[in-house]
C-alpha positions as CSV (number, residue, x, y, z in Angstrom):
1,M,-98.7,3.4,-6.4
2,K,-98.4,3.0,-2.8
3,L,-100.8,5.8,-1.5
4,K,-99.3,6.0,2.2
5,K,-95.7,6.5,0.9
6,I,-96.6,9.2,-1.8
7,A,-98.6,11.1,0.8
8,L,-95.5,10.9,3.5
9,G,-92.7,10.0,1.5
10,A,-91.3,12.7,-0.9
11,A,-91.0,15.9,0.5
12,A,-89.5,15.0,4.3
13,L,-88.9,19.0,5.5
14,A,-91.3,20.8,8.1
15,L,-92.7,23.3,11.1
16,I,-93.0,24.2,14.7
17,A,-94.4,27.5,15.0
18,C,-94.0,30.2,18.2
19,G,-96.2,32.8,19.4
20,E,-99.0,32.4,16.8
21,T,-101.6,35.2,16.5
22,Q,-104.5,33.9,14.4
23,K,-106.6,36.1,12.4
24,P,-110.2,34.7,10.7
25,V,-109.8,34.5,7.0
26,S,-112.6,33.0,4.7
27,K,-111.7,30.1,3.1
28,V,-113.3,29.2,0.0
29,A,-112.6,24.9,1.1
30,A,-115.0,23.5,3.9
31,I,-115.1,20.0,4.9
32,T,-118.9,19.7,4.9
33,P,-121.8,16.7,4.9
34,N,-122.0,17.5,1.4
35,S,-118.1,17.4,0.4
36,T,-117.1,15.2,-2.5
37,D,-114.7,11.9,-1.8
38,D,-111.9,14.0,-4.2
39,Q,-112.4,16.8,-1.6
40,K,-111.6,14.8,1.6
41,F,-108.9,13.3,-0.1
42,A,-107.5,16.3,-1.2
43,Y,-108.1,17.1,2.5
44,M,-106.3,14.1,3.8
45,L,-103.2,14.4,1.4
46,G,-102.7,18.1,2.9
47,A,-103.2,16.7,6.9
48,Q,-100.7,14.0,6.0
49,F,-98.2,15.8,4.4
50,G,-98.6,18.5,7.4
51,L,-98.6,16.0,10.4
52,Q,-95.5,14.0,9.2
53,N,-93.3,16.8,8.0
54,F,-94.2,19.5,10.6
55,S,-93.5,17.1,13.2
56,N,-90.1,16.4,11.6
57,L,-88.6,18.4,10.1
58,P,-87.7,21.2,12.5
59,W,-85.3,19.0,14.6
60,Q,-83.9,16.8,11.5
61,T,-82.8,20.1,10.0
62,G,-82.7,22.7,12.6
63,E,-84.8,25.0,10.5
64,A,-88.8,25.1,11.4
65,I,-91.0,26.6,8.4
66,D,-93.1,29.2,7.5
67,E,-96.2,28.0,7.2
68,D,-97.5,30.8,5.1
69,V,-94.5,31.1,2.5
70,V,-95.3,27.0,2.4
71,V,-98.9,27.5,1.4
72,Q,-97.5,30.2,-1.1
73,A,-95.3,27.9,-2.3
74,F,-97.6,25.4,-2.9
75,H,-100.1,27.4,-5.2
76,D,-97.1,29.1,-7.0
77,A,-96.0,25.3,-7.7
78,L,-99.4,24.1,-9.0
79,G,-99.8,27.1,-10.9
80,N,-96.5,26.6,-12.9
81,M,-96.9,23.1,-13.7
82,K,-100.5,24.1,-15.2
83,D,-98.9,27.2,-16.6
84,S,-95.2,27.7,-17.2
85,T,-95.9,31.3,-17.7
86,V,-96.5,31.4,-13.9
87,K,-93.3,32.1,-12.3
88,L,-92.0,30.9,-9.2
89,Q,-90.4,33.4,-6.5
90,V,-87.5,31.0,-5.9
91,P,-86.1,29.7,-9.1
92,Q,-85.6,25.9,-9.6
93,D,-81.7,26.1,-9.5
94,S,-81.9,27.8,-6.8
95,L,-84.3,25.1,-4.6
96,A,-81.7,22.4,-5.3
97,V,-79.1,24.2,-4.0
98,I,-81.2,24.8,-0.9
99,S,-82.2,21.1,-1.1
100,R,-78.6,20.0,-0.8
101,R,-77.6,22.4,1.9
102,I,-80.8,21.1,3.6
103,Q,-79.7,17.2,2.9
104,N,-76.3,18.3,4.6
105,A,-77.8,19.8,7.5
106,M,-79.8,16.9,8.1
107,R,-76.8,14.6,8.0
108,E,-74.8,16.3,10.6
109,R,-77.7,16.5,13.0
110,Y,-78.7,13.0,12.3
111,I,-75.0,12.2,13.5
112,K,-75.2,14.3,16.5
113,V,-78.3,12.2,18.2
114,Q,-76.3,8.7,17.4
115,P,-76.0,7.7,20.9
116,D,-72.3,6.8,22.5
117,T,-71.7,3.4,22.4
118,N,-70.5,3.7,26.1
119,V,-73.7,5.6,27.4
120,T,-76.0,3.2,26.3
121,K,-74.2,-0.1,26.5
122,N,-76.0,-0.9,30.2
123,L,-79.4,0.7,28.8
124,N,-82.8,-1.3,27.6
125,N,-84.5,-0.5,24.7
126,D,-86.9,2.2,26.2
127,Q,-83.7,4.4,27.9
128,I,-82.0,4.4,25.0
129,R,-84.9,5.9,23.0
130,A,-85.3,8.7,26.0
131,Y,-81.5,9.1,25.4
132,V,-81.4,9.7,22.1
133,D,-84.6,12.0,22.5
134,S,-82.9,14.1,25.0
135,L,-80.3,14.7,22.3
136,R,-82.7,15.4,19.7
137,K,-84.3,18.0,22.0
138,A,-80.9,19.4,22.9
139,L,-80.3,20.6,19.3
140,P,-81.0,24.3,18.7
141,V,-84.2,24.9,16.2
142,N,-84.7,28.4,14.7
143,A,-88.3,29.0,15.3
144,A,-91.1,30.2,12.7
145,P,-92.8,33.6,12.5
146,A,-96.9,33.6,13.7
147,V,-99.1,32.3,11.3
148,K,-101.0,34.8,9.7
149,N,-102.8,33.2,6.5
150,E,-101.9,35.5,4.4
151,K,-100.6,35.6,0.8
152,V,-96.8,36.0,0.7
153,T,-94.6,38.3,-1.6
154,L,-91.0,36.8,-0.7
155,P,-88.1,40.2,-0.5
156,E,-85.6,40.6,-3.2
157,V,-83.2,38.6,-0.6
158,P,-85.1,36.0,1.0
159,S,-84.1,34.8,4.3
160,E,-82.7,31.3,4.4
161,Q,-85.8,30.1,6.4
162,Q,-87.9,31.6,4.1
163,K,-86.2,29.8,0.9
164,F,-86.5,26.4,2.9
165,S,-90.0,26.8,3.6
166,Y,-90.7,27.9,-0.3
167,L,-88.9,24.5,-1.1
168,I,-91.2,22.3,1.1
169,G,-94.3,24.1,-0.5
170,F,-92.6,23.3,-3.9
171,Q,-92.1,19.8,-3.1
172,F,-95.7,19.6,-1.8
173,G,-97.0,21.3,-4.8
174,N,-95.2,18.9,-7.1
175,Q,-96.6,16.0,-5.4
176,F,-99.8,16.8,-4.9
177,Y,-100.1,17.4,-8.8
178,G,-98.5,14.2,-9.5
179,I,-101.1,12.1,-7.5
180,G,-103.8,13.8,-9.5
181,R,-102.2,12.8,-12.4
182,Q,-101.8,9.3,-11.1
183,F,-105.8,9.3,-10.0
184,E,-106.7,10.8,-13.8
185,T,-108.4,13.9,-12.4
186,E,-107.4,17.3,-10.6
187,F,-107.8,18.0,-7.5
188,D,-108.7,21.4,-5.6
189,G,-105.7,22.4,-4.1
190,D,-107.7,24.8,-1.4
191,Y,-108.5,21.2,0.3
192,F,-104.9,20.4,0.5
193,V,-104.2,23.6,2.0
194,L,-106.9,23.4,4.4
195,G,-105.6,20.0,5.7
196,L,-102.3,21.2,5.7
197,R,-103.4,24.3,8.0
198,D,-105.4,21.9,10.5
199,A,-102.1,19.6,10.4
200,G,-100.4,23.0,11.2
201,K,-102.4,23.9,14.2
202,R,-102.5,20.0,15.5
203,V,-98.8,20.4,15.7
204,R,-98.4,23.4,17.5
205,D,-101.6,22.6,19.8
206,T,-102.5,18.7,20.4
207,T,-105.8,19.4,21.6
208,F,-106.7,21.0,18.5
209,T,-109.5,18.7,16.4
210,M,-109.2,18.6,12.6
211,T,-112.0,19.2,10.6
212,L,-112.0,14.9,9.6
213,S,-110.9,12.4,12.2
214,D,-108.0,10.3,12.1
215,D,-110.4,7.6,11.7
216,S,-112.3,9.4,8.6
217,L,-108.9,10.3,7.4
218,K,-107.8,6.6,7.3
219,A,-111.5,5.3,5.5
220,V,-110.8,7.9,2.6
221,G,-107.4,6.9,2.0
222,D,-108.3,3.3,2.4
223,R,-110.9,4.1,-0.5
224,Y,-108.3,5.5,-2.8
225,M,-106.0,2.9,-2.3
226,E,-108.6,0.4,-3.7
227,K,-109.4,3.2,-6.5
228,S,-105.6,3.0,-7.4
229,K,-105.6,-0.8,-7.3
230,Q,-108.2,-0.8,-9.8
231,M,-107.0,1.9,-11.9
232,N,-103.2,0.4,-12.3
233,E,-105.2,-2.6,-13.3
234,E,-107.0,-1.3,-15.8
235,R,-103.3,1.0,-16.8
236,M,-101.6,-2.4,-17.1
237,K,-104.2,-3.8,-19.9
238,K,-104.5,-0.7,-21.8
239,A,-100.9,-0.6,-21.8
240,K,-100.2,-3.4,-22.9
241,A,-102.9,-3.2,-25.7
242,E,-101.3,0.0,-26.2
243,E,-98.2,-1.8,-26.8
244,E,-99.3,-4.2,-29.1
245,K,-100.7,-2.0,-31.3
246,L,-97.6,0.4,-31.4
247,K,-95.3,-2.6,-32.3
248,A,-97.7,-3.3,-35.2
249,E,-97.9,0.3,-36.5
250,V,-93.3,0.7,-36.7
251,A,-93.1,-2.3,-38.1
252,G,-93.6,-0.8,-41.4
253,L,-91.5,2.1,-40.6
254,R,-88.3,-0.4,-39.2
255,G,-86.9,-0.9,-42.4
256,D,-83.1,-2.7,-42.4
257,T,-81.8,-2.9,-39.1
258,L,-78.4,-2.7,-37.7
259,A,-76.7,-5.8,-35.7
260,N,-78.2,-4.1,-32.4
261,G,-81.6,-4.4,-34.1
262,M,-81.8,-1.0,-34.4
263,P,-83.3,0.6,-38.0
264,A,-80.8,1.1,-40.1
265,K,-81.9,4.4,-41.0
266,M,-84.1,7.6,-39.7
267,N,-87.5,7.4,-41.2
268,F,-88.6,10.3,-41.3
269,K,-92.6,9.1,-41.5
270,V,-92.4,9.0,-38.0
271,K,-95.5,10.5,-36.3
272,A,-94.3,13.5,-34.0
273,S,-96.6,16.5,-32.8
274,G,-94.5,20.0,-33.3
275,I,-94.3,22.2,-30.5
276,T,-92.2,25.1,-31.8
277,V,-92.6,23.9,-35.7
278,K,-95.7,23.1,-37.3
279,G,-95.9,19.1,-38.5
280,E,-97.2,15.5,-37.9
281,D,-93.7,13.8,-39.1
282,L,-90.5,14.2,-39.4
283,S,-90.5,14.8,-42.8
284,A,-89.6,18.5,-42.7
285,F,-85.9,17.2,-41.3
286,A,-84.8,14.7,-43.9
287,Q,-82.3,15.1,-46.3
288,K,-80.3,17.5,-44.3
289,P,-77.3,17.2,-41.9
290,L,-79.4,16.7,-38.5
291,L,-78.2,16.7,-35.2
292,M,-80.8,14.9,-33.2
293,F,-81.5,15.4,-29.2
294,Y,-84.0,12.8,-27.8
295,F,-85.1,14.0,-24.2
296,S,-87.7,13.7,-21.2
297,A,-88.9,17.0,-19.5
298,T,-88.5,15.5,-16.4
299,C,-85.0,14.1,-16.9
300,G,-82.0,16.0,-14.7
301,H,-79.6,14.7,-17.1
302,C,-81.6,15.9,-20.2
303,A,-81.7,19.5,-18.2
304,H,-77.9,19.4,-18.0
305,A,-77.1,18.5,-21.5
306,A,-79.5,20.8,-23.3
307,P,-77.8,23.8,-23.1
308,Q,-74.8,22.1,-24.4
309,I,-76.8,21.1,-27.5
310,L,-78.0,24.6,-27.8
311,E,-74.6,25.6,-27.8
312,I,-73.7,22.7,-30.2
313,A,-76.3,24.1,-32.4
314,K,-75.4,28.1,-32.2
315,E,-71.9,26.6,-33.2
316,F,-72.5,25.2,-36.5
317,A,-76.3,26.4,-37.5
318,P,-74.4,29.2,-39.7
319,K,-72.4,26.0,-41.5
320,G,-75.7,23.9,-42.7
321,L,-76.3,22.1,-39.0
322,T,-80.0,21.6,-38.3
323,T,-81.0,20.7,-34.5
324,L,-83.9,19.2,-33.6
325,S,-85.0,17.8,-30.5
326,I,-87.7,15.3,-29.7
327,A,-89.4,15.3,-26.5
328,S,-90.4,11.8,-25.4
329,G,-93.7,10.0,-25.8
330,G,-94.5,10.5,-21.6
331,N,-94.4,14.0,-21.2
332,N,-97.1,16.6,-22.1
333,K,-96.9,20.2,-23.6
334,P,-96.9,22.3,-20.3
335,G,-93.6,20.1,-18.9
336,I,-92.0,20.4,-22.4
337,R,-92.5,24.2,-22.7
338,R,-91.0,24.5,-19.3
339,F,-88.1,22.3,-20.1
340,I,-87.7,24.8,-24.0
341,D,-87.9,28.0,-21.4
342,D,-85.6,26.2,-19.1
343,A,-82.8,25.1,-21.5
344,K,-83.4,28.2,-23.0
345,F,-84.0,27.3,-26.8
346,D,-84.1,29.6,-29.6
347,D,-84.9,29.1,-33.1
348,N,-81.4,26.9,-33.2
349,V,-83.2,24.3,-32.0
350,S,-86.3,23.1,-33.5
351,V,-88.6,20.9,-30.8
352,M,-91.3,18.0,-31.4
353,W,-93.0,15.9,-29.5
354,D,-93.1,11.8,-29.9
355,E,-96.7,12.0,-28.6
356,A,-97.3,8.7,-30.6
357,R,-94.2,7.2,-29.0
358,Q,-93.1,5.7,-32.6
359,F,-89.8,7.4,-32.2
360,G,-88.9,6.1,-29.4
361,E,-90.1,2.7,-30.2
362,L,-87.8,2.4,-32.7
363,Y,-84.6,4.4,-32.0
364,S,-84.5,4.4,-28.3
365,D,-83.6,1.8,-25.2
366,G,-86.1,3.9,-22.7
367,Y,-83.3,5.4,-21.4
368,V,-82.4,9.3,-22.2
369,P,-80.8,11.8,-22.9
370,K,-79.7,10.4,-26.5
371,V,-78.4,12.1,-29.4
372,Y,-77.9,11.4,-33.1
373,L,-76.0,12.8,-35.9
374,V,-77.9,12.1,-39.2
375,N,-76.4,12.0,-42.4
376,P,-78.7,13.5,-45.4
377,D,-79.3,9.8,-46.3
378,G,-81.0,8.6,-43.3
379,T,-77.9,6.8,-42.1
380,Y,-76.7,7.8,-38.3
381,K,-74.8,7.3,-35.4
382,Q,-76.4,7.5,-31.9
383,Y,-74.1,8.9,-28.8
384,A,-75.4,7.2,-25.6
385,A,-73.1,8.4,-23.4
386,F,-73.3,12.6,-24.8
387,E,-71.4,13.9,-22.1
388,R,-68.3,11.8,-23.1
389,E,-68.8,11.6,-26.2
390,K,-69.3,15.4,-26.8
391,D,-65.9,16.5,-28.2
392,D,-66.4,13.0,-30.7
393,L,-69.7,14.6,-31.5
394,K,-68.4,18.0,-32.6
395,K,-65.4,16.7,-34.3
396,E,-67.5,14.8,-36.7
397,I,-70.5,17.5,-37.2
398,A,-67.4,19.3,-39.0
399,E,-66.9,16.3,-40.8
400,L,-70.5,16.0,-41.9
401,L,-70.7,19.7,-42.8
402,A,-67.3,19.0,-44.8
403,G,-69.3,16.7,-46.8
404,K,-67.9,13.1,-44.7
405,N,-70.5,11.1,-43.7
406,V,-70.5,10.1,-40.2
407,E,-70.1,6.1,-39.3
408,W,-71.6,4.2,-36.3
409,K,-69.4,1.1,-35.6
410,I,-71.3,-0.8,-33.7
411,E,-70.0,-3.7,-32.0
412,V,-71.2,-7.2,-32.4
413,K,-71.1,-9.4,-29.9
414,Q,-71.1,-12.6,-31.9
415,A,-67.5,-12.8,-31.5
416,A,-67.5,-12.6,-27.4
417,D,-70.2,-15.0,-27.3
418,S,-68.8,-17.6,-29.9
419,A,-65.4,-17.4,-27.5
420,K,-67.5,-18.2,-24.6
421,V,-68.9,-21.4,-26.2
422,E,-64.8,-22.7,-27.5
423,A,-63.7,-22.1,-23.9
424,K,-66.3,-24.7,-23.1
425,P,-64.5,-27.7,-24.4
426,Q,-60.9,-26.4,-23.2
427,A,-62.5,-26.3,-19.7
428,K,-63.6,-29.9,-20.2
429,K,-59.9,-30.9,-21.5
430,A,-58.6,-29.3,-18.0
431,D,-60.8,-31.0,-16.2
432,A,-59.8,-34.7,-17.9
433,K,-56.3,-34.4,-17.5
434,A,-56.9,-33.2,-13.4
435,K,-58.7,-36.3,-13.0
436,A,-56.0,-38.4,-15.1
437,K,-53.2,-36.9,-12.7
438,K,-55.3,-38.4,-9.7
């Protein structure tokens, strides 16, 4: 993990505030001589996120950010990551629409500040930068409201600025949570907010002194860069050992294999943790017509496919189809439950978790989503391109329920390889004829 890129990169969107009226507010978080390194690091992240984004986004997007809304969205995002019952004030699908709209605005404004070569052809680099800067400053920016340091409840119809600001805070919260997971800890969000608020003050007033100096922030960052390096080395060692252990575990589960090396049948003794159903393996789903959906809770394509899987499950459940969704091993329970909620899975779709990673090792190539249609005898067909194959899948489900087993006709590449081998002598003969002509 490259910490600076994580701290500065992913949420590129920001703040300029005008006419600010500060109100005293009691903060739980405070940097003192007794503050821990984790607290200082959380502060550093907030400061870096804020300084980078608050400075750049207004001119990039034309929209200054409501700092209070950013902070509220940050807290909402953290709460939602820890507990899926905590609802966001702006739904994630709406945030995705806002993000696309902002990206389009950024592209348009970027084009506007590109210098005219006829104007700059006789200018040196410093003059060109000054010219571009003048173009940038000439672009309008919608000013942000005064900072109140208060909790925010968005109106039923938020303004574009509020929705944009909420998107930024949501991104901050997700990044902050993700960084905590990488360090295998839970950093205190209040210290992040303290750094974020200080960054806002610095951007609005360049004479403002941050709680931690630039040198202190760098020192904290350097310590965590080194810590990250050491943890990554340990993870690599651990992952290698776990991979070897996993291969040994599934060796006895593989059975006969297909031409592509995958097991010829679904082995229902594969371990899986129950999410919406009880169970420690897949045995409850054996010996029945079965639709399986293998997904990751963080996969956009999976999120798009999930409602379609539910639609198919509802259509064919009355005719005898059982549908099982399996979350990949890299997920966690809160994330899986959020995915279930967003997909609106009901009793027609059972959900389990490949926590032991056995299913993925046997039946997946590391890419999701994957869909499988399984015959009662355990033989199956994999649909790696669900969107393109959905009509075929539905047709074959109907045939399976009518008593006709689905067949997976796997292309064997040996014939193609042989053709390549046979082509070489032909090429040599051609070369010989060419030389003879010479």
